[in-house]
Coordinates of C-alpha atoms in Angstrom, one line a residue:
M191 CA 50.3 -50.7 -26.3
S192 CA 53.3 -52.5 -28.1
H193 CA 56.9 -53.0 -26.9
V194 CA 58.9 -49.8 -28.3
K195 CA 55.8 -47.3 -27.0
E196 CA 55.9 -49.1 -23.4
L197 CA 59.7 -48.4 -23.6
K198 CA 59.6 -45.0 -24.8
K199 CA 57.0 -44.0 -22.4
K200 CA 59.4 -45.5 -19.3
I201 CA 62.0 -43.5 -20.5
R202 CA 59.8 -40.3 -20.8
E203 CA 59.2 -40.9 -17.4
H204 CA 62.8 -41.7 -16.5
I205 CA 63.7 -38.4 -17.9
W206 CA 60.8 -36.3 -16.2
R207 CA 61.7 -37.9 -13.1
I208 CA 65.5 -36.7 -13.1
L209 CA 64.7 -33.4 -14.1
E210 CA 62.4 -32.7 -11.2
E211 CA 64.5 -34.4 -8.6
R212 CA 67.8 -32.9 -9.4
N213 CA 65.9 -29.4 -9.6
L214 CA 67.2 -29.1 -13.1
A215 CA 63.5 -28.5 -14.6
R216 CA 62.1 -25.0 -14.9
F217 CA 58.6 -23.3 -14.8
P218 CA 56.1 -24.7 -16.0
R219 CA 56.4 -27.2 -13.4
P220 CA 56.0 -30.3 -13.0
V221 CA 57.6 -31.1 -16.2
Y222 CA 55.8 -34.5 -16.6
G223 CA 53.6 -34.7 -19.4
R224 CA 55.7 -31.8 -21.4
I225 CA 58.8 -31.0 -23.4
P226 CA 60.5 -30.0 -20.3
N227 CA 62.2 -26.7 -19.8
F228 CA 65.2 -26.8 -18.3
V229 CA 68.1 -24.8 -16.4
G230 CA 70.3 -23.8 -18.9
A231 CA 68.2 -23.5 -21.6
E232 CA 69.0 -20.4 -22.6
T233 CA 72.6 -21.1 -22.5
A234 CA 71.8 -24.4 -25.0
A235 CA 70.3 -21.7 -27.3
R236 CA 73.2 -19.4 -27.0
K237 CA 75.2 -22.5 -28.7
L238 CA 72.9 -22.5 -31.5
F239 CA 73.0 -18.7 -32.8
H240 CA 77.2 -19.5 -33.2
L241 CA 76.4 -22.2 -35.7
D242 CA 76.6 -21.7 -39.6
I243 CA 73.2 -23.4 -40.1
W244 CA 71.7 -20.5 -37.7
R245 CA 73.7 -17.9 -39.8
K246 CA 72.1 -19.0 -43.1
A247 CA 68.5 -20.1 -42.4
E248 CA 66.2 -17.4 -43.2
V249 CA 63.2 -19.5 -42.4
V250 CA 63.5 -21.1 -39.2
K251 CA 60.5 -23.2 -37.6
V252 CA 60.7 -23.6 -34.2
N253 CA 58.4 -25.9 -31.5
P254 CA 56.1 -23.6 -29.4
D255 CA 57.4 -25.0 -26.0
S256 CA 58.7 -22.8 -23.2
P257 CA 63.1 -24.5 -23.7
Q258 CA 63.1 -22.7 -27.1
K259 CA 61.4 -19.4 -26.4
L260 CA 64.8 -17.7 -26.7
V261 CA 65.3 -19.3 -30.2
R262 CA 62.2 -18.0 -31.3
L263 CA 62.9 -14.4 -29.8
R264 CA 66.7 -14.6 -31.6
A265 CA 65.0 -15.3 -34.7
L266 CA 62.4 -12.1 -35.0
E267 CA 65.5 -10.1 -33.5
E268 CA 67.6 -11.6 -36.4
G269 CA 65.3 -10.9 -38.9
K270 CA 64.3 -14.3 -39.6
L271 CA 60.8 -15.4 -40.6
L272 CA 59.5 -17.7 -37.9
I273 CA 57.4 -20.6 -38.1
M274 CA 55.2 -21.8 -35.0
P275 CA 53.4 -24.8 -35.4
T276 CA 50.6 -24.0 -32.9
P277 CA 49.7 -26.7 -30.0
R278 CA 49.0 -30.2 -31.2
I279 CA 48.8 -28.6 -34.8
R280 CA 45.1 -27.5 -34.4
E281 CA 45.4 -24.4 -36.0
G282 CA 48.1 -25.6 -38.4
F283 CA 51.0 -23.3 -38.4
L284 CA 51.6 -19.4 -37.2
L285 CA 54.0 -16.8 -39.7
L286 CA 55.6 -14.5 -37.5
D287 CA 57.8 -11.6 -39.8
P288 CA 59.5 -9.5 -37.4
K289 CA 59.3 -6.8 -40.1
L290 CA 55.5 -6.9 -39.6
I291 CA 55.9 -6.7 -35.7
P292 CA 57.2 -3.6 -33.6
R293 CA 60.4 -4.6 -31.9
K294 CA 59.1 -4.0 -28.6
Y295 CA 57.3 -6.8 -28.7
Y296 CA 59.3 -9.9 -30.1
R297 CA 59.7 -11.2 -26.9
V298 CA 55.7 -11.3 -26.2
A299 CA 55.9 -12.3 -30.0
S300 CA 58.0 -15.5 -29.2
T301 CA 55.5 -16.8 -26.4
I302 CA 52.3 -18.8 -27.6
R303 CA 49.8 -16.5 -26.6
G304 CA 51.8 -13.4 -28.3
A305 CA 52.2 -15.6 -31.4
F306 CA 48.7 -16.0 -32.3
Q307 CA 48.3 -12.2 -31.3
F308 CA 51.3 -10.7 -33.8
G309 CA 51.4 -14.0 -35.9
R310 CA 49.5 -15.1 -39.2
K311 CA 47.4 -18.4 -39.7
L312 CA 48.9 -20.2 -43.2
E313 CA 47.1 -21.4 -45.2
L314 CA 48.9 -24.8 -46.6
H315 CA 49.9 -22.8 -50.1
E316 CA 51.5 -20.1 -48.1
I317 CA 54.0 -21.9 -46.2
P318 CA 57.0 -21.0 -47.0
S319 CA 60.8 -23.2 -47.6
V320 CA 62.0 -24.3 -44.3
D321 CA 65.8 -23.5 -44.0
L322 CA 66.0 -25.4 -40.4
I323 CA 63.9 -26.9 -38.0
V324 CA 64.4 -26.5 -33.8
I325 CA 62.3 -28.8 -32.1
G326 CA 62.1 -29.9 -28.0
S327 CA 62.6 -33.3 -27.0
V328 CA 62.1 -35.2 -23.8
A329 CA 65.1 -37.7 -24.3
V330 CA 67.4 -38.0 -27.3
D331 CA 70.4 -40.3 -27.9
I332 CA 73.9 -39.8 -29.5
Y333 CA 72.9 -41.7 -32.6
G334 CA 69.7 -38.8 -33.6
T335 CA 66.8 -40.7 -32.2
R336 CA 64.4 -38.7 -30.2
I337 CA 61.7 -39.1 -28.0
G338 CA 59.0 -36.3 -27.8
K339 CA 56.0 -36.5 -25.5
G340 CA 54.0 -39.0 -26.8
G341 CA 51.5 -37.4 -29.3
G342 CA 53.6 -37.1 -32.7
Y343 CA 53.2 -34.1 -33.8
A344 CA 57.0 -33.3 -34.7
E345 CA 56.6 -35.9 -37.1
L346 CA 53.2 -35.0 -38.6
E347 CA 54.7 -31.1 -38.2
Y348 CA 57.7 -32.3 -40.3
G349 CA 55.6 -35.0 -42.7
I350 CA 53.1 -32.2 -43.3
L351 CA 56.4 -29.7 -44.5
R352 CA 58.0 -32.8 -46.4
E353 CA 54.6 -33.7 -48.4
L354 CA 54.5 -30.0 -49.6
G355 CA 58.1 -30.0 -50.3
L356 CA 58.9 -27.5 -48.3
V357 CA 62.0 -29.4 -46.5
T358 CA 64.1 -32.2 -47.6
E359 CA 66.0 -35.2 -46.3
D360 CA 68.9 -32.3 -45.4
T361 CA 67.2 -29.7 -43.8
P362 CA 68.8 -29.8 -40.3
I363 CA 66.6 -30.6 -37.5
V364 CA 68.2 -29.4 -34.0
T365 CA 67.2 -29.6 -30.4
T366 CA 68.3 -28.1 -27.9
V367 CA 68.2 -30.0 -24.1
H368 CA 69.5 -30.6 -20.7
D369 CA 72.9 -32.8 -20.4
V370 CA 71.0 -35.7 -18.5
Q371 CA 68.3 -35.7 -21.2
V372 CA 71.3 -37.2 -23.9
L373 CA 71.5 -41.0 -23.1
K374 CA 74.2 -43.1 -24.9
E375 CA 72.3 -46.2 -25.2
K376 CA 70.2 -46.3 -28.6
L377 CA 66.7 -44.9 -27.9
P378 CA 63.7 -47.5 -29.4
R379 CA 62.9 -46.4 -32.8
E380 CA 59.5 -46.5 -34.9
P381 CA 59.7 -45.7 -38.9
H382 CA 58.0 -42.4 -38.5
D383 CA 59.8 -41.0 -35.4
L384 CA 62.1 -37.7 -36.4
S385 CA 66.0 -38.1 -36.4
V386 CA 67.8 -35.2 -35.4
D387 CA 71.3 -33.8 -36.8
L388 CA 72.5 -31.8 -34.0
V389 CA 71.8 -31.9 -30.0
I390 CA 72.7 -28.9 -28.4
T391 CA 73.0 -28.6 -24.4
P392 CA 74.2 -25.9 -22.0
T393 CA 77.6 -27.5 -22.2
R394 CA 78.1 -29.1 -26.1
V395 CA 77.1 -29.3 -29.7
L396 CA 76.7 -32.9 -30.7
K397 CA 76.6 -33.9 -34.3
T398 CA 74.8 -37.4 -34.1
L399 CA 76.3 -40.6 -35.2
Q400 CA 73.2 -42.0 -37.4
P401 CA 70.4 -39.4 -37.6
G402 CA 68.9 -40.9 -40.6
P403 CA 66.6 -41.9 -42.1
K404 CA 63.8 -39.1 -41.9
P405 CA 60.0 -39.6 -42.6
K406 CA 59.7 -39.2 -46.6
G407 CA 55.8 -37.8 -45.4
I408 CA 52.8 -38.6 -43.6
Y409 CA 51.9 -42.1 -42.8
W410 CA 48.9 -41.8 -43.4
E411 CA 47.9 -45.4 -43.0
L412 CA 48.7 -44.2 -38.7
L413 CA 46.3 -41.6 -38.6
T414 CA 43.0 -42.2 -37.1
E415 CA 39.3 -40.6 -38.0
E416 CA 39.7 -38.8 -34.8
K417 CA 43.0 -37.2 -35.5
L418 CA 41.9 -36.2 -38.5
N419 CA 39.6 -34.1 -37.2
E420 CA 41.5 -32.8 -34.6
I421 CA 44.0 -31.7 -37.6
P422 CA 42.1 -30.0 -40.0
I423 CA 45.2 -28.8 -42.0
L424 CA 46.2 -32.5 -42.1
R425 CA 42.7 -33.6 -43.6
E426 CA 42.7 -30.9 -46.3
L427 CA 46.3 -32.1 -47.1
K428 CA 44.8 -35.6 -47.7
N429 CA 42.1 -34.2 -49.6
R430 CA 44.7 -32.4 -51.8
L431 CA 46.8 -35.5 -52.1
G432 CA 44.2 -37.6 -53.2
K433 CA 44.9 -40.1 -50.3

């Protein structure tokens, strides 16, 4: 394991431990190995809903993890199209169109199981342009560097959208986290890592100091055959681009 990956692993374990020991973690617990759900997740989400980038966005992509559940629900309630990646992107992306879901089922539809029930799996050519990306994190620094749970899925999801021209360098990326997940010291960063423009906690909205540059697409040379087999949409994209 490289020095950077080893360092990221230690930071993840440190944050997970703090959340558990201080009882800031919420179901599902323990949070080790996850994008952690945290006390105040809804408060952080509500801070996002007051921002212009949220109000203006018509199509939002939100990760499927627990702390961002209210973000997914509010997107449906406000009539936004919701793009939700399936866990580990194994089945690509789901589209949840609030016009096609009875309002009484919005809450269910904002869960992973409900999204499969009420959403529609998208072919590559059906994915719409995205106005705003909301992602979960394990740790993030004030400069915009983010550490996820270690699978690289947020980067792959972004890379797919970037390769298809559905997001640009200017598409805002927001993460909602607990205050203890925000670090003042610079986190280690690899070229393919996805930076964030805004960090929202239960107590503040932080515009990150040095968020770029974002990956311009998929780093194909880093992908194994095993990963391409696990994520058919990646294989399809690779063939389409003639990589």
